[in-house]
Amino acid sequence: TEENVVLSWTPMDAKGSLLPEMKLQSTARGQGKPDWISYDSANQSILFDDSEVGADGRYLSGSLSHEATTSMTVFWLGHYAEEAPFASSGTYAYNIGPNHTSHQRDDSGETYIVEQYNGTTYKGDSIQGFDGIPTVWSTVVNGSSHQFYANGINLNMQGDPTYSIPADTSLVVGAYSGSGYDFVGSMRELLIFDVALGDEDRMLVESYLANLIAPTQPEESLRLSHTDDGLLLEIPSQHILAQSSNLHDWTVVPYHYRSRTLEVSPTENRLFFKSQETFQTLPSGVVLFTRVASDTFREVQLHLDTGELYFIGEKSHGFDLYTSSGNHLWWCYMNTTSKGSGLLEYVMEHQGQAATDKESAIEAGWHTYTADKYRFLKLEPLEGQKTFVNQEGPQQAGQTDTTRAYSEDYRTIDHETLFFTLYQNSQNGHIYLGAGGDSVERQAGIIPPGDGTPEKDNGLRADIAFRATIELTEEQKMELLHQFLPQAAIHGPEAVAYEYQHPPGL
């Protein structure tokens, strides 16, 4: 350091010997000021304080010295600041590689979550409750798996990664790279092992770091304050809020999860509120929500009270015909761009009618989809859902002039007797929407010609506006309640698909 400005950071090995070949140098991005990285002697921590939104930044940069590996364990003791200029794009505490393993705080919906980027972005739980609080962060990557922890709490990092870390890879602390995404916060310790530690060893290291400065858990109290407009509830991070008029029957209340607040009208007399991370019995009114996407988005809304599930997307989505290996069905992708939170996958795996829905689908056209990896969720069209078939093929196969969405190329067919289902290949994570081939042809009176190719691209179009009734056990409902924050319902029986300008060929 020079006064309190950090010029470099030299690591030590397990015996306390300095490793100058791995020294990290303070590096400017643009006109990043040296004092944006400083040393806090009172807390023995390095402070990162790039408060500028722009092209300037400051980070520590160097290289590790190790053999090529598929495994690594990384610990750091410190915190992310509550406010950061690149919070909505992601702020990196460190990045190894780059793009081999990293630790990142990024926005997601109404909160901030932990993310990992190794060429693919993987998402975990909310970590907003740890903002500004010294925390022990742990990451274990091992070939095709990864686990992220905060103070020993599993952050449920999603995805099926592949890790291959070359020898002597680079290390950036305080940013993604020279391109930015600067870290704002503090870091006291950074420990790197070129192996995947087991749980027992990991917890020993976490305990050592925790003893350096005992991590404080997030504030757990529900607070009420007066505002000019009434009352304001402040709710602890990741807590579920419920209200009651009699202290016996409790109803879940969605709130603004990013600000963790709820405005309460002073006219709402005799309402009691409580917030907690776990419930022993299921409160009423729980609605869960996620989005998946391929080209555009689809919304999944599940009511735990009734089991009602709504699947709502765009109008006039195009399907292709699949007849290989004796199958006879129309299909399309639903989640190749975004797989959402995992709510839909959980429902498809655990819903009580899974076996019956699979038998129905096999009979309806999915004749060879008998393997355990295939899961089905039969859907029922909502009243406002419309289904279309085209009338003529193009003069030359593959042309799209007879499959234009919203045009006279199509006529509407009755959806009442059509077989629709969501289906999933659990090995690759893809979820598809399909229609039974026989049911379409019986209703249409023809095999829709689509674009004239064997796949008859876009021969069938359908509004994505469906419902299903999900059977779950009370235990499974409680598991979902504690895994996903409740939301306000936005869809119901009257829901319709949204307007969408289809790209050419879709």
PDB file of N, CA and C in Angstrom, residues 316-363:
ATOM      1  N   SER A 316     -50.661 -17.251 -31.794  1.00  0.00           N
ATOM      2  CA  SER A 316     -50.338 -17.861 -33.090  1.00  0.00           C
ATOM      3  C   SER A 316     -48.935 -18.456 -33.143  1.00  0.00           C
ATOM      4  N   HIS A 317     -48.579 -19.175 -32.084  1.00  0.00           N
ATOM      5  CA  HIS A 317     -47.267 -19.833 -32.069  1.00  0.00           C
ATOM      6  C   HIS A 317     -47.246 -20.983 -33.086  1.00  0.00           C
ATOM      7  N   GLY A 318     -46.135 -21.118 -33.807  1.00  0.00           N
ATOM      8  CA  GLY A 318     -46.040 -22.126 -34.856  1.00  0.00           C
ATOM      9  C   GLY A 318     -45.485 -23.453 -34.373  1.00  0.00           C
ATOM     10  N   PHE A 319     -46.062 -24.556 -34.886  1.00  0.00           N
ATOM     11  CA  PHE A 319     -45.650 -25.914 -34.541  1.00  0.00           C
ATOM     12  C   PHE A 319     -45.139 -26.625 -35.799  1.00  0.00           C
ATOM     13  N   ASP A 320     -44.273 -27.620 -35.600  1.00  0.00           N
ATOM     14  CA  ASP A 320     -43.781 -28.478 -36.677  1.00  0.00           C
ATOM     15  C   ASP A 320     -44.266 -29.907 -36.447  1.00  0.00           C
ATOM     16  N   LEU A 321     -44.427 -30.646 -37.542  1.00  0.00           N
ATOM     17  CA  LEU A 321     -44.887 -32.029 -37.453  1.00  0.00           C
ATOM     18  C   LEU A 321     -43.694 -32.957 -37.234  1.00  0.00           C
ATOM     19  N   TYR A 322     -43.866 -33.941 -36.347  1.00  0.00           N
ATOM     20  CA  TYR A 322     -42.820 -34.929 -36.068  1.00  0.00           C
ATOM     21  C   TYR A 322     -43.417 -36.329 -36.225  1.00  0.00           C
ATOM     22  N   THR A 323     -42.881 -37.082 -37.199  1.00  0.00           N
ATOM     23  CA  THR A 323     -43.410 -38.420 -37.468  1.00  0.00           C
ATOM     24  C   THR A 323     -42.331 -39.494 -37.434  1.00  0.00           C
ATOM     25  N   SER A 324     -41.127 -39.168 -37.040  1.00  0.00           N
ATOM     26  CA  SER A 324     -40.040 -40.156 -36.997  1.00  0.00           C
ATOM     27  C   SER A 324     -40.346 -41.256 -35.987  1.00  0.00           C
ATOM     28  N   SER A 325     -39.851 -42.454 -36.286  1.00  0.00           N
ATOM     29  CA  SER A 325     -39.958 -43.622 -35.390  1.00  0.00           C
ATOM     30  C   SER A 325     -41.390 -43.973 -35.038  1.00  0.00           C
ATOM     31  N   GLY A 326     -42.337 -43.592 -35.894  1.00  0.00           N
ATOM     32  CA  GLY A 326     -43.730 -43.949 -35.659  1.00  0.00           C
ATOM     33  C   GLY A 326     -44.497 -42.964 -34.802  1.00  0.00           C
ATOM     34  N   ASN A 327     -43.859 -41.864 -34.393  1.00  0.00           N
ATOM     35  CA  ASN A 327     -44.562 -40.842 -33.617  1.00  0.00           C
ATOM     36  C   ASN A 327     -45.434 -40.001 -34.551  1.00  0.00           C
ATOM     37  N   HIS A 328     -46.391 -39.298 -33.977  1.00  0.00           N
ATOM     38  CA  HIS A 328     -47.289 -38.466 -34.791  1.00  0.00           C
ATOM     39  C   HIS A 328     -47.762 -37.302 -33.919  1.00  0.00           C
ATOM     40  N   LEU A 329     -47.008 -36.211 -33.967  1.00  0.00           N
ATOM     41  CA  LEU A 329     -47.296 -35.086 -33.080  1.00  0.00           C
ATOM     42  C   LEU A 329     -46.775 -33.792 -33.687  1.00  0.00           C
ATOM     43  N   TRP A 330     -47.357 -32.693 -33.224  1.00  0.00           N
ATOM     44  CA  TRP A 330     -46.882 -31.351 -33.558  1.00  0.00           C
ATOM     45  C   TRP A 330     -46.170 -30.802 -32.336  1.00  0.00           C
ATOM     46  N   TRP A 331     -45.025 -30.131 -32.529  1.00  0.00           N
ATOM     47  CA  TRP A 331     -44.200 -29.747 -31.388  1.00  0.00           C
ATOM     48  C   TRP A 331     -43.540 -28.387 -31.598  1.00  0.00           C
ATOM     49  N   CYS A 332     -43.056 -27.789 -30.478  1.00  0.00           N
ATOM     50  CA  CYS A 332     -42.279 -26.551 -30.524  1.00  0.00           C
ATOM     51  C   CYS A 332     -41.552 -26.390 -29.184  1.00  0.00           C
ATOM     52  N   TYR A 333     -40.453 -25.634 -29.209  1.00  0.00           N
ATOM     53  CA  TYR A 333     -39.681 -25.355 -27.989  1.00  0.00           C
ATOM     54  C   TYR A 333     -40.372 -24.304 -27.128  1.00  0.00           C
ATOM     55  N   MET A 334     -40.173 -24.423 -25.808  1.00  0.00           N
ATOM     56  CA  MET A 334     -40.730 -23.454 -24.880  1.00  0.00           C
ATOM     57  C   MET A 334     -39.681 -22.759 -24.017  1.00  0.00           C
ATOM     58  N   ASN A 335     -38.504 -23.353 -23.785  1.00  0.00           N
ATOM     59  CA  ASN A 335     -37.601 -22.792 -22.768  1.00  0.00           C
ATOM     60  C   ASN A 335     -36.127 -22.835 -23.145  1.00  0.00           C
ATOM     61  N   THR A 336     -35.797 -22.725 -24.428  1.00  0.00           N
ATOM     62  CA  THR A 336     -34.386 -22.805 -24.811  1.00  0.00           C
ATOM     63  C   THR A 336     -33.621 -21.522 -24.497  1.00  0.00           C
ATOM     64  N   THR A 337     -34.303 -20.379 -24.424  1.00  0.00           N
ATOM     65  CA  THR A 337     -33.637 -19.113 -24.109  1.00  0.00           C
ATOM     66  C   THR A 337     -33.537 -18.888 -22.608  1.00  0.00           C
ATOM     67  N   SER A 338     -34.587 -19.216 -21.874  1.00  0.00           N
ATOM     68  CA  SER A 338     -34.583 -19.075 -20.421  1.00  0.00           C
ATOM     69  C   SER A 338     -35.407 -20.204 -19.807  1.00  0.00           C
ATOM     70  N   LYS A 339     -34.838 -20.865 -18.820  1.00  0.00           N
ATOM     71  CA  LYS A 339     -35.534 -21.976 -18.169  1.00  0.00           C
ATOM     72  C   LYS A 339     -36.295 -21.547 -16.926  1.00  0.00           C
ATOM     73  N   GLY A 340     -36.257 -20.240 -16.604  1.00  0.00           N
ATOM     74  CA  GLY A 340     -37.021 -19.771 -15.460  1.00  0.00           C
ATOM     75  C   GLY A 340     -36.419 -20.205 -14.148  1.00  0.00           C
ATOM     76  N   SER A 341     -37.248 -20.269 -13.125  1.00  0.00           N
ATOM     77  CA  SER A 341     -36.778 -20.504 -11.757  1.00  0.00           C
ATOM     78  C   SER A 341     -36.692 -21.973 -11.381  1.00  0.00           C
ATOM     79  N   GLY A 342     -37.253 -22.864 -12.193  1.00  0.00           N
ATOM     80  CA  GLY A 342     -37.328 -24.277 -11.830  1.00  0.00           C
ATOM     81  C   GLY A 342     -38.700 -24.702 -11.347  1.00  0.00           C
ATOM     82  N   LEU A 343     -39.636 -23.749 -11.229  1.00  0.00           N
ATOM     83  CA  LEU A 343     -40.985 -24.071 -10.757  1.00  0.00           C
ATOM     84  C   LEU A 343     -41.682 -25.045 -11.699  1.00  0.00           C
ATOM     85  N   LEU A 344     -41.628 -24.797 -13.002  1.00  0.00           N
ATOM     86  CA  LEU A 344     -42.321 -25.664 -13.950  1.00  0.00           C
ATOM     87  C   LEU A 344     -41.726 -27.060 -13.944  1.00  0.00           C
ATOM     88  N   GLU A 345     -40.406 -27.167 -13.848  1.00  0.00           N
ATOM     89  CA  GLU A 345     -39.778 -28.490 -13.801  1.00  0.00           C
ATOM     90  C   GLU A 345     -40.227 -29.263 -12.561  1.00  0.00           C
ATOM     91  N   TYR A 346     -40.311 -28.572 -11.421  1.00  0.00           N
ATOM     92  CA  TYR A 346     -40.768 -29.226 -10.191  1.00  0.00           C
ATOM     93  C   TYR A 346     -42.182 -29.762 -10.365  1.00  0.00           C
ATOM     94  N   VAL A 347     -43.058 -28.938 -10.928  1.00  0.00           N
ATOM     95  CA  VAL A 347     -44.448 -29.362 -11.117  1.00  0.00           C
ATOM     96  C   VAL A 347     -44.518 -30.585 -12.021  1.00  0.00           C
ATOM     97  N   MET A 348     -43.773 -30.583 -13.126  1.00  0.00           N
ATOM     98  CA  MET A 348     -43.849 -31.692 -14.071  1.00  0.00           C
ATOM     99  C   MET A 348     -43.306 -32.983 -13.477  1.00  0.00           C
ATOM    100  N   GLU A 349     -42.343 -32.849 -12.569  1.00  0.00           N
ATOM    101  CA  GLU A 349     -41.769 -34.046 -11.944  1.00  0.00           C
ATOM    102  C   GLU A 349     -42.655 -34.615 -10.853  1.00  0.00           C
ATOM    103  N   HIS A 350     -43.346 -33.753 -10.097  1.00  0.00           N
ATOM    104  CA  HIS A 350     -44.031 -34.217  -8.891  1.00  0.00           C
ATOM    105  C   HIS A 350     -45.551 -34.266  -8.984  1.00  0.00           C
ATOM    106  N   GLN A 351     -46.146 -33.644 -10.002  1.00  0.00           N
ATOM    107  CA  GLN A 351     -47.610 -33.585 -10.033  1.00  0.00           C
ATOM    108  C   GLN A 351     -48.234 -34.988 -10.059  1.00  0.00           C
ATOM    109  N   GLY A 352     -49.362 -35.121  -9.337  1.00  0.00           N
ATOM    110  CA  GLY A 352     -49.954 -36.427  -9.086  1.00  0.00           C
ATOM    111  C   GLY A 352     -50.489 -37.142 -10.309  1.00  0.00           C
ATOM    112  N   GLN A 353     -50.762 -36.409 -11.408  1.00  0.00           N
ATOM    113  CA  GLN A 353     -51.298 -37.026 -12.611  1.00  0.00           C
ATOM    114  C   GLN A 353     -50.213 -37.313 -13.648  1.00  0.00           C
ATOM    115  N   ALA A 354     -48.952 -37.269 -13.223  1.00  0.00           N
ATOM    116  CA  ALA A 354     -47.846 -37.411 -14.178  1.00  0.00           C
ATOM    117  C   ALA A 354     -47.925 -38.728 -14.955  1.00  0.00           C
ATOM    118  N   ALA A 355     -48.173 -39.828 -14.269  1.00  0.00           N
ATOM    119  CA  ALA A 355     -48.214 -41.125 -14.946  1.00  0.00           C
ATOM    120  C   ALA A 355     -49.396 -41.199 -15.907  1.00  0.00           C
ATOM    121  N   THR A 356     -50.566 -40.697 -15.471  1.00  0.00           N
ATOM    122  CA  THR A 356     -51.750 -40.721 -16.329  1.00  0.00           C
ATOM    123  C   THR A 356     -51.562 -39.819 -17.544  1.00  0.00           C
ATOM    124  N   ASP A 357     -50.992 -38.636 -17.321  1.00  0.00           N
ATOM    125  CA  ASP A 357     -50.754 -37.712 -18.442  1.00  0.00           C
ATOM    126  C   ASP A 357     -49.781 -38.319 -19.442  1.00  0.00           C
ATOM    127  N   LYS A 358     -48.799 -39.059 -18.956  1.00  0.00           N
ATOM    128  CA  LYS A 358     -47.834 -39.680 -19.865  1.00  0.00           C
ATOM    129  C   LYS A 358     -48.512 -40.770 -20.691  1.00  0.00           C
ATOM    130  N   GLU A 359     -49.347 -41.579 -20.060  1.00  0.00           N
ATOM    131  CA  GLU A 359     -50.073 -42.622 -20.795  1.00  0.00           C
ATOM    132  C   GLU A 359     -50.962 -42.000 -21.876  1.00  0.00           C
ATOM    133  N   SER A 360     -51.624 -40.899 -21.539  1.00  0.00           N
ATOM    134  CA  SER A 360     -52.493 -40.239 -22.515  1.00  0.00           C
ATOM    135  C   SER A 360     -51.688 -39.701 -23.692  1.00  0.00           C
ATOM    136  N   ALA A 361     -50.511 -39.123 -23.391  1.00  0.00           N
ATOM    137  CA  ALA A 361     -49.677 -38.569 -24.451  1.00  0.00           C
ATOM    138  C   ALA A 361     -49.131 -39.655 -25.367  1.00  0.00           C
ATOM    139  N   ILE A 362     -48.701 -40.765 -24.788  1.00  0.00           N
ATOM    140  CA  ILE A 362     -48.192 -41.870 -25.609  1.00  0.00           C
ATOM    141  C   ILE A 362     -49.262 -42.336 -26.581  1.00  0.00           C
ATOM    142  N   GLU A 363     -50.481 -42.429 -26.099  1.00  0.00           N
ATOM    143  CA  GLU A 363     -51.597 -42.845 -26.958  1.00  0.00           C
ATOM    144  C   GLU A 363     -51.925 -41.773 -28.000  1.00  0.00           C
TER     145      GLU A 363
END
